[in-house]
Amino acid sequence: MKTADLSWVNNVIKEEQYKKYMNGDKDFINDEEIWEKIEREKNPDPRKIREIVKKSFEIQTLTPDETAALLNVKDPELWEEIYAAAAEVKKKVYDNRIVTFAPLYCSNYCVNNCLYCGFRRDNKEEVRRRLTLDEVKDETKALAGKIGHKRLIVVYGEHPLSDANYIADTIRAIYSVKVKTKNGYGDIRRVNVNAAPMSVEDLAMLKEVGIGTYQVFQETYHHDTYKQVHPFGTLKSNYQWRAYAMHRAFEANVDDVAIGALFGLYDWRFEVMGLLYHARELERQFGVGPHTVSFPRLTPAKNAPYIQKTQYKVSDEDFKKLIAVIRLSIPYTGMIITAREPARIRREVLPMCTQTDASTKIGIGAYSEINGSDGQDLAKQQFFIGDDRELDDVVRELAEMGYITSFCTAGYRCGRTGKNIMELLKTGKEGNFCKLNAILTFREWLDDFASEETKKVGEALIKKEMREVKSRTPKVFSPQVVGELENYYERIKNGERDLYF
Amino acid sequence: MEKEIFTSELSSIAKRYNIRVWIAEKMGRRWSYVVGAGKELFLPSRMIAKIGKYAIFVEGENFDREMIAASVRKLFEPRDFQGN
Ligand code: SF4
């Protein structure tokens, strides 16, 4: 590593910013305790499982014992009940909408050497790129103007070239783009960030420029495995600096934080427990849990041989189970199923999830084909993707399945964020906003971007959604709400954009 | 901002006008929730006034923008917390 990079690395971690949350040398994950709970809850009584499920219906976070019991269910019929309940809970909190987004990879320089990742610094075959701000704008134009995305998750490796200043600049660049579309204009209204753990000061800077959700995955909550896959001496080898990243984000007043684990590094049941402990820790300290939880499965990456070695690869069956248990354990949280997974798996687990990506490209500059059409070269990216379908195809399929694709970012237009949205989620009220805003943003997207075939399916779905809103009047929605919805709907059809509840 | 004081004052304003009212802070192109009160009505929110980097948002039917903005603005005025 260059001397300048080394001196940057040495100044990133601020021990005082995480040690104050620890209990001596203990963080909020106790490996032995987690295993004890999983062992103790072996063979749970089905009546107990049904009681636990009832608690999830009340949108209450489960206790570790309760989650451990769910993880130990063996009976396939009981699992079917659990899947159905998980889908019901999702519907209760978020209605039948699925939010879509796209990842935007800005830089693949990285000082770390994670054994499972294509960006690891020892992967000399990786072509390193960092987008210029003009290139970031070009990517945004393609995403917002051609595909029709409204929210992004912007991804950066950990490197002085992609430090907090660069991240802030890219967020500004993305928000500055406004592109003419068929019937209106396209822009990115919410920039979520997936980046390395940062200091409170750096996070405060990102807050100033309008960061959306701040996402850091712990990768694995198991301390020994963490040590093994993040080589000693690398920045990422500090478990606690990463584990307390969200504490610092809340200290910096970032509204929404997202956690996740990379499934396949260690036993999936342990990781689910880790996510639950993390969520409970955030609730305890800040009164707000994770806005979303991600659960990517380890997929092959070029020159990252760990996948061949791991004994913890997660089967499709277990993958569905872990999603259901997370859904029931942290019932209010958003859950993201990404294009890492093939279409058939996405279809299967979608009823329990809230967000998905489409038209996904994870090469640097791949949307605007900065490097020609090989920007999506699978050998030059962080991992291999499993579903490369276009947004139009995914939207149509979702509509056929009865799900409305939502491009809603209303919370960020009027400050319905953080504690406020958490309360609405926990009381099952946010789903009502979801329903109204899904209709409006879906209309926008159909008019600006949909193929004729998708438009036809989408229009039928909108009619059904409108009928449903009316059927909830006056119990849930007042006649005035319906009036406002119809008024906004007509205005959007006439070319107005960004109207919301 | 003293959140507790704002919450209780905003609660009385929300009750008086039968609205939901909240204050949000501008962050780049977006707004971030700070404090608020009142029952959720699922109506579109209206920004009724800006005070520096903050804005007042209201949800409600036929509300009097001026009156509500004036009431909330008062909360931003420096005051004496000794009870005088
Ligand atoms: S996982 Fe992240 S930190 Fe690790 S090598 Fe890849 S990009 Fe770098």
XYZ file of C-alpha atoms and ligand atoms in Angstrom:
593
model
C 0.000 0.000 0.000
C 1.231 3.526 -0.778
C 2.457 5.584 2.203
C -0.265 8.189 1.683
C -2.932 5.474 1.723
C -1.408 3.963 4.828
C -1.480 7.233 6.712
C -5.140 7.689 5.691
C -5.923 4.175 6.948
C -4.270 4.899 10.277
C -6.518 7.885 10.865
C -9.915 6.406 10.071
C -10.821 4.588 13.273
C -11.715 6.696 16.312
C -11.726 4.302 19.249
C -13.486 6.730 21.575
C -16.461 6.787 19.198
C -17.353 3.138 19.753
C -15.751 2.118 23.057
C -18.165 4.329 24.983
C -21.026 2.068 23.895
C -19.277 -1.118 24.933
C -19.542 -2.845 28.232
C -15.852 -3.112 29.064
C -14.458 -5.161 26.216
C -17.861 -6.657 25.351
C -19.963 -5.532 22.413
C -23.665 -6.330 21.945
C -23.017 -9.726 20.359
C -22.302 -12.531 22.771
C -21.468 -15.583 20.669
C -21.893 -18.102 23.497
C -25.223 -16.654 24.567
C -26.536 -16.850 20.992
C -25.595 -20.514 20.669
C -27.009 -21.286 24.112
C -30.346 -19.814 23.066
C -30.403 -21.681 19.778
C -29.618 -24.929 21.626
C -32.092 -24.301 24.448
C -34.996 -23.712 22.080
C -34.589 -27.029 20.230
C -37.914 -28.734 19.408
C -40.233 -25.840 20.202
C -43.891 -26.579 20.871
C -46.027 -25.536 17.846
C -48.368 -23.696 20.245
C -45.450 -21.590 21.380
C -44.504 -20.865 17.769
C -48.057 -19.700 17.027
C -47.959 -17.433 20.083
C -44.706 -15.908 18.838
C -46.227 -15.326 15.414
C -49.123 -13.512 17.088
C -46.641 -11.161 18.700
C -45.148 -10.389 15.275
C -48.645 -9.498 14.071
C -48.689 -6.874 16.819
C -45.533 -5.440 15.149
C -43.439 -6.088 18.220
C -39.767 -6.963 17.977
C -39.204 -10.523 19.161
C -36.873 -11.491 21.985
C -33.771 -13.559 21.163
C -35.427 -16.610 22.782
C -38.454 -16.246 20.556
C -36.352 -15.894 17.406
C -34.271 -18.895 18.477
C -37.490 -20.931 18.779
C -38.559 -19.975 15.241
C -35.145 -20.934 13.905
C -35.561 -24.404 15.382
C -38.863 -25.300 13.740
C -38.557 -28.609 11.877
C -42.108 -29.414 10.792
C -42.556 -28.431 7.091
C -46.244 -27.666 7.640
C -45.415 -25.292 10.450
C -42.901 -23.625 8.157
C -45.682 -23.097 5.625
C -47.662 -21.327 8.353
C -44.620 -19.218 9.154
C -44.158 -18.182 5.510
C -47.807 -17.230 5.236
C -47.604 -15.240 8.475
C -44.437 -13.474 7.320
C -46.181 -12.407 4.111
C -49.189 -11.201 6.128
C -46.995 -9.170 8.462
C -45.301 -7.567 5.484
C -48.712 -6.683 4.044
C -49.918 -5.300 7.351
C -46.930 -2.966 7.662
C -46.255 -2.043 4.028
C -49.344 -3.085 2.083
C -48.779 -4.814 -1.279
C -46.197 -2.402 -2.601
C -42.630 -3.232 -3.548
C -40.184 -0.354 -3.718
C -37.538 -0.537 -6.428
C -34.102 0.961 -6.576
C -30.826 0.475 -8.410
C -27.294 0.162 -7.131
C -24.808 2.680 -8.484
C -21.201 1.649 -8.052
C -19.023 4.760 -7.900
C -15.625 3.384 -7.019
C -14.031 -0.021 -6.610
C -10.749 1.007 -5.036
C -10.442 -0.687 -1.677
C -7.789 -0.848 1.023
C -9.287 -4.012 2.516
C -8.756 -7.598 1.596
C -11.990 -9.389 2.479
C -11.627 -12.979 1.372
C -15.065 -13.158 -0.276
C -14.978 -9.948 -2.331
C -13.947 -9.135 -5.892
C -12.841 -5.632 -4.881
C -10.253 -6.939 -2.400
C -6.940 -5.207 -2.817
C -5.113 -8.438 -3.668
C -7.331 -8.993 -6.693
C -4.909 -7.608 -9.211
C -7.179 -8.526 -12.123
C -9.882 -6.144 -10.976
C -9.906 -3.052 -13.193
C -9.966 -0.157 -10.705
C -12.146 2.834 -11.504
C -13.511 5.818 -9.679
C -16.207 7.810 -11.416
C -15.616 11.504 -11.964
C -18.507 13.733 -10.930
C -19.461 14.189 -14.580
C -19.526 10.430 -14.975
C -21.693 10.156 -11.854
C -24.104 12.578 -13.514
C -24.058 10.518 -16.734
C -24.889 7.393 -14.760
C -27.690 9.266 -13.003
C -29.081 10.507 -16.310
C -29.271 6.930 -17.565
C -30.877 5.670 -14.344
C -33.390 8.489 -13.883
C -33.966 9.395 -17.518
C -33.947 6.072 -19.370
C -34.867 3.439 -16.794
C -36.941 5.583 -14.458
C -35.425 4.896 -11.066
C -36.144 7.368 -8.280
C -33.911 5.945 -5.585
C -30.389 4.610 -5.608
C -28.058 2.795 -3.327
C -24.665 4.231 -4.082
C -21.748 1.911 -3.390
C -18.105 2.708 -2.660
C -15.097 0.633 -1.634
C -13.151 1.838 1.395
C -10.318 3.982 0.131
C -8.940 7.532 0.453
C -10.118 8.104 -3.137
C -13.701 7.436 -2.044
C -13.655 9.080 1.376
C -16.542 11.028 2.904
C -15.709 14.141 0.837
C -15.977 12.192 -2.400
C -19.178 10.526 -1.208
C -20.686 13.923 -0.372
C -19.703 15.263 -3.798
C -21.285 12.306 -5.562
C -24.523 12.670 -3.573
C -24.703 16.330 -4.582
C -23.980 15.420 -8.199
C -26.756 12.819 -8.238
C -29.342 15.146 -6.695
C -28.431 17.863 -9.222
C -29.560 15.825 -12.245
C -32.982 16.430 -13.754
C -33.757 14.801 -17.118
C -36.618 15.327 -19.525
C -38.709 12.197 -20.003
C -41.576 11.266 -22.326
C -44.238 13.099 -20.336
C -42.460 14.841 -17.490
C -39.005 14.720 -15.953
C -36.908 12.192 -14.121
C -34.696 12.688 -11.097
C -33.260 10.745 -8.186
C -35.111 11.656 -5.017
C -33.401 9.456 -2.491
C -29.709 8.567 -2.392
C -29.018 5.718 -0.016
C -25.387 4.957 0.678
C -23.545 1.697 1.150
C -20.080 2.596 2.341
C -17.528 1.809 4.999
C -18.076 2.674 8.657
C -17.344 6.337 9.230
C -16.750 8.758 12.066
C -19.537 10.902 13.492
C -17.989 13.952 11.813
C -17.962 12.336 8.367
C -21.512 11.101 8.798
C -22.646 14.571 9.837
C -21.209 15.865 6.581
C -23.190 13.270 4.611
C -26.305 14.198 6.544
C -25.845 17.816 5.457
C -25.890 16.872 1.772
C -29.001 14.745 2.150
C -27.884 11.137 2.567
C -30.807 8.705 2.520
C -30.410 5.457 4.394
C -26.877 4.707 5.539
C -26.149 1.037 5.016
C -23.320 -0.973 6.512
C -23.416 -4.752 6.642
C -21.647 -6.464 9.486
C -21.014 -9.315 6.989
C -20.827 -11.841 9.838
C -21.758 -11.321 13.471
C -19.635 -14.281 14.560
C -16.431 -12.858 16.034
C -14.040 -15.649 15.032
C -15.360 -15.894 11.496
C -15.187 -12.122 11.204
C -11.531 -12.282 12.143
C -10.876 -15.060 9.681
C -12.399 -13.385 6.595
C -11.118 -9.882 7.305
C -7.343 -10.270 7.453
C -5.526 -8.851 10.445
C -4.171 -5.353 9.968
C -6.822 -4.278 7.465
C -9.211 -1.491 8.426
C -12.146 -3.813 8.208
C -10.652 -6.255 10.696
C -11.933 -4.052 13.551
C -15.254 -5.775 14.380
C -16.475 -3.115 16.813
C -15.742 -0.109 14.614
C -18.110 -1.722 12.126
C -20.669 -3.015 14.632
C -21.141 0.471 16.109
C -21.284 2.278 12.755
C -25.043 2.807 13.149
C -24.622 4.209 16.636
C -22.401 6.883 15.173
C -24.874 7.468 12.358
C -27.641 8.181 14.870
C -25.280 10.432 16.791
C -24.740 12.355 13.554
C -28.546 12.605 13.225
C -28.762 10.397 10.132
C -32.464 9.414 10.075
C -32.425 5.953 8.604
C -29.890 3.190 8.985
C -29.688 -0.241 7.397
C -28.012 -3.396 8.592
C -27.259 -6.713 6.936
C -25.275 -9.906 6.995
C -23.583 -11.764 4.175
C -25.124 -15.192 4.485
C -22.724 -18.039 3.842
C -19.812 -16.880 5.943
C -21.134 -18.559 9.086
C -24.188 -20.510 10.295
C -27.311 -18.740 8.997
C -29.203 -19.179 12.267
C -26.449 -17.360 14.161
C -26.494 -14.485 11.659
C -30.267 -14.083 12.015
C -29.782 -13.859 15.778
C -26.996 -11.317 15.213
C -29.286 -9.124 13.126
C -31.944 -9.300 15.810
C -29.480 -8.346 18.567
C -28.281 -5.465 16.422
C -31.830 -4.207 15.849
C -32.661 -4.499 19.552
C -29.470 -2.680 20.501
C -30.381 0.253 18.221
C -33.935 0.323 19.582
C -32.587 0.327 23.151
C -30.031 3.076 22.575
C -31.884 5.334 20.148
C -35.516 4.247 20.107
C -35.248 3.543 16.366
C -34.437 0.212 14.759
C -33.045 -0.498 11.297
C -34.947 1.031 8.392
C -34.021 -2.005 6.313
C -32.318 -5.346 6.730
C -30.396 -7.021 3.900
C -29.522 -10.683 3.671
C -27.345 -11.217 0.590
C -26.086 -14.731 0.015
C -22.441 -15.251 -0.741
C -22.025 -15.527 -4.512
C -18.862 -16.234 -6.494
C -16.521 -13.344 -7.201
C -13.420 -13.273 -9.322
C -10.250 -14.116 -7.372
C -12.150 -14.460 -4.127
C -11.834 -18.155 -3.401
C -13.595 -18.137 -0.040
C -16.861 -19.406 -1.485
C -15.248 -22.729 -2.356
C -13.996 -23.096 1.200
C -17.018 -22.175 3.245
C -19.068 -24.943 4.810
C -21.928 -22.517 5.495
C -23.381 -22.028 2.035
C -27.099 -21.366 2.464
C -29.480 -23.622 0.542
C -32.549 -22.173 -1.171
C -34.740 -23.784 1.461
C -32.819 -22.259 4.360
C -32.713 -18.931 2.554
C -36.498 -18.795 2.538
C -36.565 -19.751 6.208
C -34.125 -17.065 7.253
C -36.098 -14.400 5.396
C -39.304 -15.471 7.119
C -37.670 -15.436 10.545
C -36.165 -11.972 10.028
C -39.572 -10.719 8.828
C -41.264 -11.988 11.986
C -38.449 -11.016 14.364
C -38.165 -7.369 13.290
C -41.666 -6.930 11.879
C -41.470 -3.196 11.178
C -38.294 -3.275 9.126
C -37.955 -3.033 5.367
C -36.359 -6.088 3.764
C -34.318 -6.018 0.584
C -34.081 -8.898 -1.865
C -31.557 -8.063 -4.543
C -30.600 -9.161 -8.031
C -27.857 -11.304 -6.551
C -30.624 -13.887 -6.425
C -32.022 -15.532 -9.540
C -35.547 -14.580 -10.633
C -37.091 -17.831 -9.415
C -35.888 -17.242 -5.830
C -36.924 -13.604 -5.906
C -40.450 -14.607 -6.925
C -40.640 -17.085 -4.102
C -39.556 -14.775 -1.272
C -40.937 -11.497 -2.564
C -44.175 -11.643 -0.551
C -42.095 -11.283 2.636
C -39.895 -8.463 1.313
C -40.376 -4.755 0.731
C -37.691 -3.674 -1.738
C -35.935 -5.013 -4.780
C -33.614 -3.774 -7.512
C -33.939 -4.176 -11.257
C -32.033 -3.271 -14.438
C -29.135 -3.854 -12.102
C -25.581 -3.210 -13.205
C -22.707 -3.418 -10.801
C -19.820 -2.515 -13.065
C -18.362 0.959 -12.594
C -19.911 3.228 -15.229
C -22.040 0.394 -16.597
C -25.373 2.250 -16.938
C -23.979 4.884 -19.261
C -21.559 2.372 -20.793
C -18.563 4.541 -20.000
C -16.269 1.645 -20.813
C -18.287 0.469 -23.781
C -20.594 -2.463 -23.317
C -18.114 -4.411 -21.175
C -18.809 -2.126 -18.189
C -20.983 -4.976 -17.008
C -18.179 -7.485 -17.460
C -18.945 -10.062 -14.820
C -15.271 -10.699 -14.239
C -14.690 -7.101 -13.210
C -17.159 -6.557 -10.446
C -17.719 -7.231 -6.789
C -19.733 -10.424 -7.277
C -21.867 -12.189 -9.870
C -25.497 -11.160 -10.221
C -28.278 -13.689 -10.606
C -31.075 -11.696 -12.221
C -30.279 -9.166 -14.941
C -33.857 -8.477 -16.058
C -34.918 -4.966 -17.006
C -37.053 -2.904 -14.653
C -39.905 -2.987 -17.172
C -39.986 -6.805 -17.059
C -39.816 -6.911 -13.280
C -42.549 -4.288 -12.886
C -44.809 -6.216 -15.245
C -44.210 -9.494 -13.483
C -44.883 -7.916 -10.088
C -48.098 -6.395 -11.385
C -49.183 -9.773 -12.689
C -48.502 -11.188 -9.220
C -50.667 -8.450 -7.677
C -47.834 -6.267 -6.353
C -47.620 -2.602 -7.187
C -44.151 -1.218 -7.833
C -43.646 1.910 -5.819
C -41.179 4.669 -6.626
C -42.218 6.520 -3.519
C -39.781 8.768 -1.710
C -42.475 10.814 0.020
C -40.914 10.523 3.466
C -37.957 12.519 2.239
C -40.031 15.202 0.559
C -41.812 16.165 3.775
C -39.676 14.877 6.638
C -41.558 11.708 7.477
C -38.337 9.999 8.528
C -36.483 8.468 11.470
C -38.512 8.184 14.684
C -41.592 9.499 12.954
C -41.710 6.817 10.263
C -40.752 4.154 12.805
C -43.837 4.982 14.866
C -46.034 4.844 11.782
C -44.561 1.492 10.800
C -45.026 0.024 14.249
C -48.643 1.081 14.398
C -49.360 -0.254 10.902
C -50.204 3.252 9.645
C -47.374 3.741 7.186
C -48.899 1.096 4.903
C -51.738 3.522 4.165
C -49.284 6.123 2.921
C -47.528 3.365 0.966
C -50.757 2.510 -0.817
C -51.541 6.075 -1.888
C -48.002 6.958 -2.896
C -47.495 3.695 -4.759
C -50.469 4.534 -6.990
C -49.164 8.027 -7.737
C -45.553 7.079 -8.415
C -46.567 4.009 -10.422
C -48.710 6.252 -12.619
C -45.709 8.544 -13.167
C -43.488 5.648 -14.125
C -46.035 4.030 -16.441
C -46.446 7.290 -18.334
C -42.735 7.980 -18.640
C -41.039 4.629 -19.019
C -43.284 1.589 -19.421
C -43.551 -0.539 -22.548
C -47.064 -0.838 -23.990
C -47.385 -4.348 -22.601
C -46.427 -3.299 -19.079
C -48.642 -0.244 -19.264
C -51.649 -2.421 -19.987
C -51.019 -4.700 -17.016
C -50.157 -1.717 -14.831
C -53.328 0.205 -15.642
C -55.458 -2.772 -14.646
C -53.595 -2.950 -11.357
C -54.065 0.769 -10.691
C -57.818 0.372 -11.176
C -57.819 -2.419 -8.616
C -55.753 -0.331 -6.180
C -58.103 2.629 -6.560
C -61.065 0.394 -5.800
C -59.288 -0.847 -2.691
C -58.603 2.674 -1.450
C -62.270 3.516 -1.897
C -63.308 0.360 -0.076
C -61.288 1.581 2.948
C -63.340 4.775 3.090
C -64.327 6.130 5.559
C -62.820 3.645 8.014
C -59.182 4.328 7.072
C -59.259 7.102 4.484
C -61.578 10.085 4.724
C -63.501 11.125 1.587
C -61.131 14.077 1.403
C -58.153 11.728 1.072
C -59.835 9.983 -1.857
C -60.592 13.382 -3.411
C -56.940 14.450 -3.040
C -55.761 11.148 -4.491
C -57.962 11.551 -7.571
C -56.890 15.143 -7.982
C -53.154 14.256 -7.766
C -53.664 11.310 -10.088
C -55.177 13.505 -12.794
C -52.449 16.114 -12.379
C -49.767 13.444 -12.812
C -51.506 12.188 -15.948
C -51.250 15.754 -17.224
C -47.478 15.815 -16.742
C -46.995 17.092 -13.183
C -44.446 15.119 -11.181
C -43.442 14.438 -7.581
C -46.879 14.745 -5.975
C -47.269 12.707 -2.820
C -49.040 12.114 0.471
C -34.254 22.885 19.867
C -35.615 21.671 23.175
C -37.575 18.728 21.860
C -39.769 18.135 24.916
C -40.974 21.714 24.965
C -41.629 21.672 21.241
C -43.509 18.396 21.474
C -45.869 19.630 24.145
C -46.430 22.990 22.432
C -46.975 21.342 19.056
C -49.450 18.939 20.690
C -51.616 21.814 21.842
C -51.417 23.478 18.426
C -52.357 20.176 16.761
C -55.340 19.782 19.066
C -56.473 23.368 18.713
C -56.546 23.213 14.889
C -57.296 19.505 14.491
C -54.192 18.938 12.386
C -50.966 17.037 12.382
C -48.025 19.421 12.543
C -44.294 18.827 12.466
C -40.984 20.516 11.997
C -38.374 19.175 9.595
C -34.847 20.232 8.806
C -33.547 20.757 5.267
C -30.780 18.345 4.316
C -29.584 18.878 0.756
C -32.656 18.242 -1.380
C -34.571 16.405 1.311
C -36.274 17.016 4.625
C -35.483 15.301 7.877
C -38.005 14.946 10.706
C -37.230 16.794 13.944
C -40.334 16.892 16.103
C -44.089 16.833 15.680
C -47.529 16.075 17.075
C -51.118 15.281 16.167
C -53.118 12.385 14.819
C -52.207 10.961 11.425
C -54.851 11.907 8.824
C -53.159 10.509 5.668
C -53.704 13.801 3.865
C -51.020 15.378 1.703
C -48.608 17.417 3.778
C -48.220 21.137 3.117
C -45.154 23.148 3.939
C -46.627 26.294 5.442
C -43.527 28.255 6.411
C -39.745 28.185 6.518
C -37.723 29.302 9.497
C -34.026 29.259 8.634
C -33.099 25.666 7.841
C -36.367 24.400 9.333
C -39.836 24.177 7.823
C -43.288 23.705 9.299
C -45.355 20.931 7.702
C -49.075 20.464 8.274
C -51.609 17.790 7.427
C -55.231 18.714 7.866
C -58.493 19.890 6.331
C -59.119 23.586 5.584
C -56.622 24.840 8.119
C -55.569 28.440 8.608
C -51.957 28.558 7.414
C -51.225 31.995 8.806
C -52.521 31.311 12.289
C -50.721 27.991 12.587
C -47.471 29.365 11.183
C -47.621 32.245 13.634
C -48.198 29.879 16.569
C -45.292 27.661 15.584
C -42.993 30.577 14.829
C -43.437 31.732 18.415
C -41.764 28.538 19.583
C -38.602 29.579 17.787
C -38.424 32.888 19.595
C -35.847 33.046 22.362
C -37.487 32.614 25.738
C -36.773 32.668 29.375
C -36.854 29.193 30.806
C -36.959 30.431 34.409
C -40.726 30.545 34.068
C -41.105 34.299 33.685
S -16.142 -6.241 0.956
Fe -15.975 -4.035 0.936
S -14.241 -3.639 2.250
Fe -14.081 -5.776 1.694
S -12.719 -5.820 -0.102
Fe -14.844 -5.717 -0.802
S -15.260 -3.546 -1.122
Fe -13.437 -3.709 0.174
